[in-house]
PDB file of C-alpha atoms and ligand atoms in Angstrom:
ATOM      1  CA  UNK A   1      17.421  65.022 -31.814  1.00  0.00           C
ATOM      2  CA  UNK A   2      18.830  64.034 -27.915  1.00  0.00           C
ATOM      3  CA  UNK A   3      21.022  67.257 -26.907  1.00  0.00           C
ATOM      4  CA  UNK A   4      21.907  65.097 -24.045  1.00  0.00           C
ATOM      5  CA  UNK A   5      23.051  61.558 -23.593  1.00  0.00           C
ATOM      6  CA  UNK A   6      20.329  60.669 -20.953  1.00  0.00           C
ATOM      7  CA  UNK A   7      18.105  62.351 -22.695  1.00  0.00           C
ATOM      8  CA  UNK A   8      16.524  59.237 -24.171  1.00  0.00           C
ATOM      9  CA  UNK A   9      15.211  58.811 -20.069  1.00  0.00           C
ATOM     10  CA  UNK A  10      13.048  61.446 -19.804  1.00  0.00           C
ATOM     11  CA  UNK A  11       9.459  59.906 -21.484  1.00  0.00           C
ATOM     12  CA  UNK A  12       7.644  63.549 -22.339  1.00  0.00           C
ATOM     13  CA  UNK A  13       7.033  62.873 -25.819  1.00  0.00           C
ATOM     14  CA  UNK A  14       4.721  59.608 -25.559  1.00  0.00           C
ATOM     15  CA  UNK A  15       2.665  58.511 -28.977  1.00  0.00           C
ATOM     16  CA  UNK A  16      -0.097  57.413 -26.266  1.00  0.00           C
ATOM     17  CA  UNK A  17      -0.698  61.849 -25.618  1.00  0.00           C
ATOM     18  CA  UNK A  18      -2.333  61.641 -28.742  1.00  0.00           C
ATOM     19  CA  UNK A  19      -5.165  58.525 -28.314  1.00  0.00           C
ATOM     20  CA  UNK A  20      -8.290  59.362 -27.793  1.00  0.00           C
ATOM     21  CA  UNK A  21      -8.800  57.267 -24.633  1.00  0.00           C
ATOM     22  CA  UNK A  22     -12.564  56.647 -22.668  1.00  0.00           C
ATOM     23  CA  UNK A  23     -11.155  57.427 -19.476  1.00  0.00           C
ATOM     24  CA  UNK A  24      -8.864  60.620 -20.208  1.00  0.00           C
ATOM     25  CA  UNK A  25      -5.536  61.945 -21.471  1.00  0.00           C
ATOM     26  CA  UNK A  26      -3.069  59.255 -21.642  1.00  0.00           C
ATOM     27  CA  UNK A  27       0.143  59.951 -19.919  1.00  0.00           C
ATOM     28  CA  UNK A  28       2.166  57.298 -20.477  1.00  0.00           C
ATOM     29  CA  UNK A  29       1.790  53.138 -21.937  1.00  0.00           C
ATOM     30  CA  UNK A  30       5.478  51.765 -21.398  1.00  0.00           C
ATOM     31  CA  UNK A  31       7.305  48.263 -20.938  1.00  0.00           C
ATOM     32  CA  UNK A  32      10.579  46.888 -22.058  1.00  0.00           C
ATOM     33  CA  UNK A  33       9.800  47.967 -25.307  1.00  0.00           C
ATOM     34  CA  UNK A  34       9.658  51.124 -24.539  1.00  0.00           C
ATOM     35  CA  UNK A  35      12.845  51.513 -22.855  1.00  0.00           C
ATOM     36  CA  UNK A  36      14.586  48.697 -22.162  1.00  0.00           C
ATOM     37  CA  UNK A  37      14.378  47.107 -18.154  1.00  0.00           C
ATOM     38  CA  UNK A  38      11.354  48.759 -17.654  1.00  0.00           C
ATOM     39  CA  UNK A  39       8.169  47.019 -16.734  1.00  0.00           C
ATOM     40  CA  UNK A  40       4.730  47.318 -18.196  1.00  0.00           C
ATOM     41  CA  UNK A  41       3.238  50.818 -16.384  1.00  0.00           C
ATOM     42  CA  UNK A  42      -0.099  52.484 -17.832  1.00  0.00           C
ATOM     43  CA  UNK A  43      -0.487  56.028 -16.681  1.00  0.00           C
ATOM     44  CA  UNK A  44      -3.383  58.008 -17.280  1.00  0.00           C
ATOM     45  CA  UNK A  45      -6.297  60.673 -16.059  1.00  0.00           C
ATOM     46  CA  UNK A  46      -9.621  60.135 -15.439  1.00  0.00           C
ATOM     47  CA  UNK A  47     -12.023  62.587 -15.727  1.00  0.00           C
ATOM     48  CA  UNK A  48     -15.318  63.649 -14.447  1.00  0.00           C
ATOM     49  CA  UNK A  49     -18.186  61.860 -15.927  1.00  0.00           C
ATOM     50  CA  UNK A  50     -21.534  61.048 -14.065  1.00  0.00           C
ATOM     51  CA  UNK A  51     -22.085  57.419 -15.185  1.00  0.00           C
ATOM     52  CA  UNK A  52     -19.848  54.528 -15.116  1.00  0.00           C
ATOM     53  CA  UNK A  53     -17.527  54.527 -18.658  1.00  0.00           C
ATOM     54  CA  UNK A  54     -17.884  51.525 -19.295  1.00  0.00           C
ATOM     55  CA  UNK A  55     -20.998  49.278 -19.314  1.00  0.00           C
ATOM     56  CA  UNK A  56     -19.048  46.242 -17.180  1.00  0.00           C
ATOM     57  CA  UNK A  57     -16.274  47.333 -16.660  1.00  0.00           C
ATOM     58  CA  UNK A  58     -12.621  46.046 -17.108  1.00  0.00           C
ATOM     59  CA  UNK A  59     -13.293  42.131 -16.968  1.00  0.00           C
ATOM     60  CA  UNK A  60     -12.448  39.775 -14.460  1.00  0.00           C
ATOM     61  CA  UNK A  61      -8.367  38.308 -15.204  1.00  0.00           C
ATOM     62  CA  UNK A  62      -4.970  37.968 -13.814  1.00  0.00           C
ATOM     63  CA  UNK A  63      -1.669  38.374 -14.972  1.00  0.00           C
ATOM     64  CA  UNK A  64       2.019  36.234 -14.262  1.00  0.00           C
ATOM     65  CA  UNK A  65       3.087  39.202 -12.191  1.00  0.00           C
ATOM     66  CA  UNK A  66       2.042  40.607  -9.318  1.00  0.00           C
ATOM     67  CA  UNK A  67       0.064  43.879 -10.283  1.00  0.00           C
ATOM     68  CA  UNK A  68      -0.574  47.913  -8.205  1.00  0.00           C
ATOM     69  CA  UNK A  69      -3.339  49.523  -9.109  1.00  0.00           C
ATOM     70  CA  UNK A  70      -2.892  53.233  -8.286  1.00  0.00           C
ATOM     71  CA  UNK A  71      -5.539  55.620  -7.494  1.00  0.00           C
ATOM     72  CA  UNK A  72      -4.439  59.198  -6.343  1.00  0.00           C
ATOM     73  CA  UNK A  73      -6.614  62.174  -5.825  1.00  0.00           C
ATOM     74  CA  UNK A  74      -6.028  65.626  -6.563  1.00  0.00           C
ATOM     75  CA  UNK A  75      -6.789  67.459  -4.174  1.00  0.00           C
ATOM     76  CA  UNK A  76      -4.193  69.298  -1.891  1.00  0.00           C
ATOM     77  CA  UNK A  77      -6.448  70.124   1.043  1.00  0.00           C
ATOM     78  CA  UNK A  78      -7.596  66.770   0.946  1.00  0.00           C
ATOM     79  CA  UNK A  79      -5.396  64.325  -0.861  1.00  0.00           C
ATOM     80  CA  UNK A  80      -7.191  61.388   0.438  1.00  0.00           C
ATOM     81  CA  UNK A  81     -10.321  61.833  -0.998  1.00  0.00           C
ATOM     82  CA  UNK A  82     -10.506  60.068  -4.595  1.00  0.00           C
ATOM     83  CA  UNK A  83     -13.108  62.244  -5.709  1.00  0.00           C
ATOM     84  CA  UNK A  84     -14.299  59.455  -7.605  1.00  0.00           C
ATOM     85  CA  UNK A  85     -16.153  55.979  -7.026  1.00  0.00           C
ATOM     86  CA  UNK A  86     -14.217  53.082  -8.253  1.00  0.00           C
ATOM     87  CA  UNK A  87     -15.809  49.690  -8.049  1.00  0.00           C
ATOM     88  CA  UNK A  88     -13.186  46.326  -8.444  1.00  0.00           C
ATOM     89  CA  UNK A  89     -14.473  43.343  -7.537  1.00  0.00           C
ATOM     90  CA  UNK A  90     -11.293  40.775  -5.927  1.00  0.00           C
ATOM     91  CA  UNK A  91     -10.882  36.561  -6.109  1.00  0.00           C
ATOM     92  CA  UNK A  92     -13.093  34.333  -7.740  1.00  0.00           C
ATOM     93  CA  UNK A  93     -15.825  35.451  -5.415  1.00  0.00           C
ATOM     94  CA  UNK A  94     -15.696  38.903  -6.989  1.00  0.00           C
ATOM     95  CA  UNK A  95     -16.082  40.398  -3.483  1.00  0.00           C
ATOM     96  CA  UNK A  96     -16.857  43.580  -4.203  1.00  0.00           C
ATOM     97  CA  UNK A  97     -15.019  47.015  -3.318  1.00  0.00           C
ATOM     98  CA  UNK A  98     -15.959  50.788  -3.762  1.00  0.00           C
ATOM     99  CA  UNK A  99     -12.523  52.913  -3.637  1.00  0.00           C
ATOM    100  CA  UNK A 100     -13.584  56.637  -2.856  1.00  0.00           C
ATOM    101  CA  UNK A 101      -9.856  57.612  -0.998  1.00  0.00           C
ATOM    102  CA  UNK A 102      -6.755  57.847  -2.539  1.00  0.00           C
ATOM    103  CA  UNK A 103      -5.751  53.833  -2.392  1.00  0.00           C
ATOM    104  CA  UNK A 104      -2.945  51.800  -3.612  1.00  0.00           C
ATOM    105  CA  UNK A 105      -4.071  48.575  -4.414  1.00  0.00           C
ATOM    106  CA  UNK A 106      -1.904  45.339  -4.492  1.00  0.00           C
ATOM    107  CA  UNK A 107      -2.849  42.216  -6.656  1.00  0.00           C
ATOM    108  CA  UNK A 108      -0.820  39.202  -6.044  1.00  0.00           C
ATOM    109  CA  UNK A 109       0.567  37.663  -8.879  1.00  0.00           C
ATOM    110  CA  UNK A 110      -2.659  34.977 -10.526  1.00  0.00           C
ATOM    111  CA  UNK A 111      -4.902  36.070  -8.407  1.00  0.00           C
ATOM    112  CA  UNK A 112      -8.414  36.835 -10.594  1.00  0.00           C
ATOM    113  CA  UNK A 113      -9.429  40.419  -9.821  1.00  0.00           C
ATOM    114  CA  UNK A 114     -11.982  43.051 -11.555  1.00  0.00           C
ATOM    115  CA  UNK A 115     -14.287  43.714 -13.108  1.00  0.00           C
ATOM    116  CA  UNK A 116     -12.955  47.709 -12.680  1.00  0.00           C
ATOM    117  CA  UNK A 117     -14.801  50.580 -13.582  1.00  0.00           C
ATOM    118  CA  UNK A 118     -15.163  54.144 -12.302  1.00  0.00           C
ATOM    119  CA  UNK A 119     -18.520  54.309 -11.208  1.00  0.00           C
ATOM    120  CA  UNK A 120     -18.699  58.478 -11.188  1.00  0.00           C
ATOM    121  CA  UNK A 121     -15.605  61.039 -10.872  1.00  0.00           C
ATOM    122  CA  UNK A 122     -16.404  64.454  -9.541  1.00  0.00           C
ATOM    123  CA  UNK A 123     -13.018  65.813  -9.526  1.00  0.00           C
ATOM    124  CA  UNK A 124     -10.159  64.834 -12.079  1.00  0.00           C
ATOM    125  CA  UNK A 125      -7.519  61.896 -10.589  1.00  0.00           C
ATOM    126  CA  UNK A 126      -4.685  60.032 -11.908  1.00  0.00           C
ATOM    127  CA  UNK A 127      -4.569  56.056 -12.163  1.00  0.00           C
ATOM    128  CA  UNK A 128      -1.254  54.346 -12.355  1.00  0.00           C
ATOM    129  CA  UNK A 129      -1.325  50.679 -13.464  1.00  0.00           C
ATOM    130  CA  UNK A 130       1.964  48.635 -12.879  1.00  0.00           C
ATOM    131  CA  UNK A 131       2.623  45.246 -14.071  1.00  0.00           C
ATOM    132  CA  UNK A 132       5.674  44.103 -12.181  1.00  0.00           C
ATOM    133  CA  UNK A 133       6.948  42.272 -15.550  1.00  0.00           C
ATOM    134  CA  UNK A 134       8.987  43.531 -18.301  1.00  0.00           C
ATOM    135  CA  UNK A 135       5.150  43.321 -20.834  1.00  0.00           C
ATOM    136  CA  UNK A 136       2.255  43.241 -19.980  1.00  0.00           C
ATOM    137  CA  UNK A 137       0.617  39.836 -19.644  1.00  0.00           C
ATOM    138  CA  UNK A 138      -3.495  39.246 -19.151  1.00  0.00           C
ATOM    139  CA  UNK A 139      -5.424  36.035 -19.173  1.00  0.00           C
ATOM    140  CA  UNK A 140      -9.407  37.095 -19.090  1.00  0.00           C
ATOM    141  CA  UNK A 141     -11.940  34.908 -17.045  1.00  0.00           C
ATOM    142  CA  UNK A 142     -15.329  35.651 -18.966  1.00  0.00           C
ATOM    143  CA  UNK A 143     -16.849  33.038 -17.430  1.00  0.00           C
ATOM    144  CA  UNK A 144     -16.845  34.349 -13.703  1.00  0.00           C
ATOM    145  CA  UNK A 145     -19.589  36.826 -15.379  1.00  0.00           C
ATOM    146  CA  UNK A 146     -23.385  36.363 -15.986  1.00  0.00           C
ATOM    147  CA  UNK A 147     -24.537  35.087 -19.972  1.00  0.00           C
ATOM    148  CA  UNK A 148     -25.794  38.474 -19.889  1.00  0.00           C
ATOM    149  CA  UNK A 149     -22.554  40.381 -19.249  1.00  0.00           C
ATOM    150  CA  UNK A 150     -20.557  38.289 -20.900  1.00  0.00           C
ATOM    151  CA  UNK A 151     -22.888  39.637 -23.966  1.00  0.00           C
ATOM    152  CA  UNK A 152     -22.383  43.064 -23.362  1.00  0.00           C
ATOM    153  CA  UNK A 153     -18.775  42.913 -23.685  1.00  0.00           C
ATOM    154  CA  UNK A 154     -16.356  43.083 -26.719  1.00  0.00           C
ATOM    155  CA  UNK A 155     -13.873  40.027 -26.323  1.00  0.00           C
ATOM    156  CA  UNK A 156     -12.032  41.256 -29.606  1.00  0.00           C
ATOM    157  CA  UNK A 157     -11.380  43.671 -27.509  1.00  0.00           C
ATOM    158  CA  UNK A 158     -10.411  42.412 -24.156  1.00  0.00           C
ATOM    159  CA  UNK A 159      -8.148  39.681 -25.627  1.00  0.00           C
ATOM    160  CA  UNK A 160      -5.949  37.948 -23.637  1.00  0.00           C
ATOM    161  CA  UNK A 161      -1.999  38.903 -24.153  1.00  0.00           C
ATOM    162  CA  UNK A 162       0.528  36.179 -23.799  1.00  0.00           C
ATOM    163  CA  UNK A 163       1.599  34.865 -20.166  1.00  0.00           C
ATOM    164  CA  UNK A 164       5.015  34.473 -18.774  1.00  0.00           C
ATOM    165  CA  UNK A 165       6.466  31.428 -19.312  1.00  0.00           C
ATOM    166  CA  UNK A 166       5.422  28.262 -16.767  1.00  0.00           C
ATOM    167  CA  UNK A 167       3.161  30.541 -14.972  1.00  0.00           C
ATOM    168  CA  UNK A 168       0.882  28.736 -12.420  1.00  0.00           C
ATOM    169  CA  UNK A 169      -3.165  29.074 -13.346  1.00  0.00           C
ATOM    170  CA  UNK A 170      -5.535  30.678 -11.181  1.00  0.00           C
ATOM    171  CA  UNK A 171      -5.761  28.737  -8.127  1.00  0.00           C
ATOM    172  CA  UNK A 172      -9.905  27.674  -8.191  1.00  0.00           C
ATOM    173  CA  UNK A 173     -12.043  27.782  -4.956  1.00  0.00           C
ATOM    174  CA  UNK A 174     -13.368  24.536  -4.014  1.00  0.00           C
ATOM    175  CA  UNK A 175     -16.907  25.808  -4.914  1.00  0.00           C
ATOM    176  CA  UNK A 176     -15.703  26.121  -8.283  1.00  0.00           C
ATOM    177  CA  UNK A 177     -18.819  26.055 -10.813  1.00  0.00           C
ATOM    178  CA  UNK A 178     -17.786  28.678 -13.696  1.00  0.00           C
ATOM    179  CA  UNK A 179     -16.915  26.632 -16.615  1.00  0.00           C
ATOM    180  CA  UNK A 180     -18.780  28.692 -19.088  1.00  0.00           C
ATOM    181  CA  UNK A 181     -17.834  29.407 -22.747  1.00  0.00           C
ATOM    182  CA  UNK A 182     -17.395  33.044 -23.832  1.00  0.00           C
TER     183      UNK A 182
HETATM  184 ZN1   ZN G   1      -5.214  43.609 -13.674  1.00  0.00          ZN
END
């Protein structure tokens, strides 16, 4: 029972605390639903592990809102260093990056990014996703990856989730050539 009337603000007791999650204790999993006005943020730890988590990674999509993907080490001598190697891969060209410092990372609203996937943490950091919508919304793009990734990868479970209304579709390069089926 609330003691106080604000009570109902103060998100300690999330139902996410008790999933057994690959990359590490859940913090929080909130949008509108949640709590009404707020947008879609994922909040959780990663920690250490010596090989990447997953065998691709999250796969390449976008969503109707512009995105932040939040990586913040933990240490207080040094709270730039990750402690950690991230790989995302950004745009249709999947140009790849390796985050190792504490980096905030902005994706523009459409715009295709990952595969992500924490290549090897040595030290325990915190990852803050934020959709800038009121739910989350994810439309996947399988066929920027090879046949043989594509195969590796459970599309039950990276299903797309619904759009925003009238959203605008990825914007294709010229060189274009990915039309592959799933
Ligand atoms: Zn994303």
């Amino acid at each position: 029972m609330a003691e106080n009337k604000y009570d109902k603000y103060f998100l300690r007791d999330s139902p996410w605390k008790e999933f057994k999650f690959i990359m590490g204790p859940i913090i929080q999993r909130m949008d509108s639903k949640t709590i009404q006005g707020s947008n879609f943020y994922f909040i959780h730890w990663v920690i250490p592990h010596e090989k990447p988590r997953m065998k691709i990674g999250h796969p390449p999509h976008i969503h109707s809102e512009a995105e932040l993907l939040i990586h913040i080490g933990t240490d207080p001598n040094n709270p730039d260093d990750l402690g950690a190697e991230v790989e995302l891969y950004m745009g249709p060209e999947l140009e790849r990056h390796v985050i190792t410092e504490t980096t905030v990372v902005f994706i523009p609203p459409n715009f295709v990014h990952a595969p992500w996937n924490p290549l090897k943490t040595t030290r325990p950091w915190i990852f803050i996703e934020i959709n800038q919508g009121l739910q989350h919304t994810e439309k996947f793009y399988p066929q920027l990856l090879t046949r043989e990734h594509r195969d590796k990868l459970d599309w039950k479970f990276w299903h797309d989730d619904v759009m925003s209304a009238g959203y605008p579709n990825m914007v294709k390069p010229e060189s274009w050539k990915f039309e592959g089926e799933r």
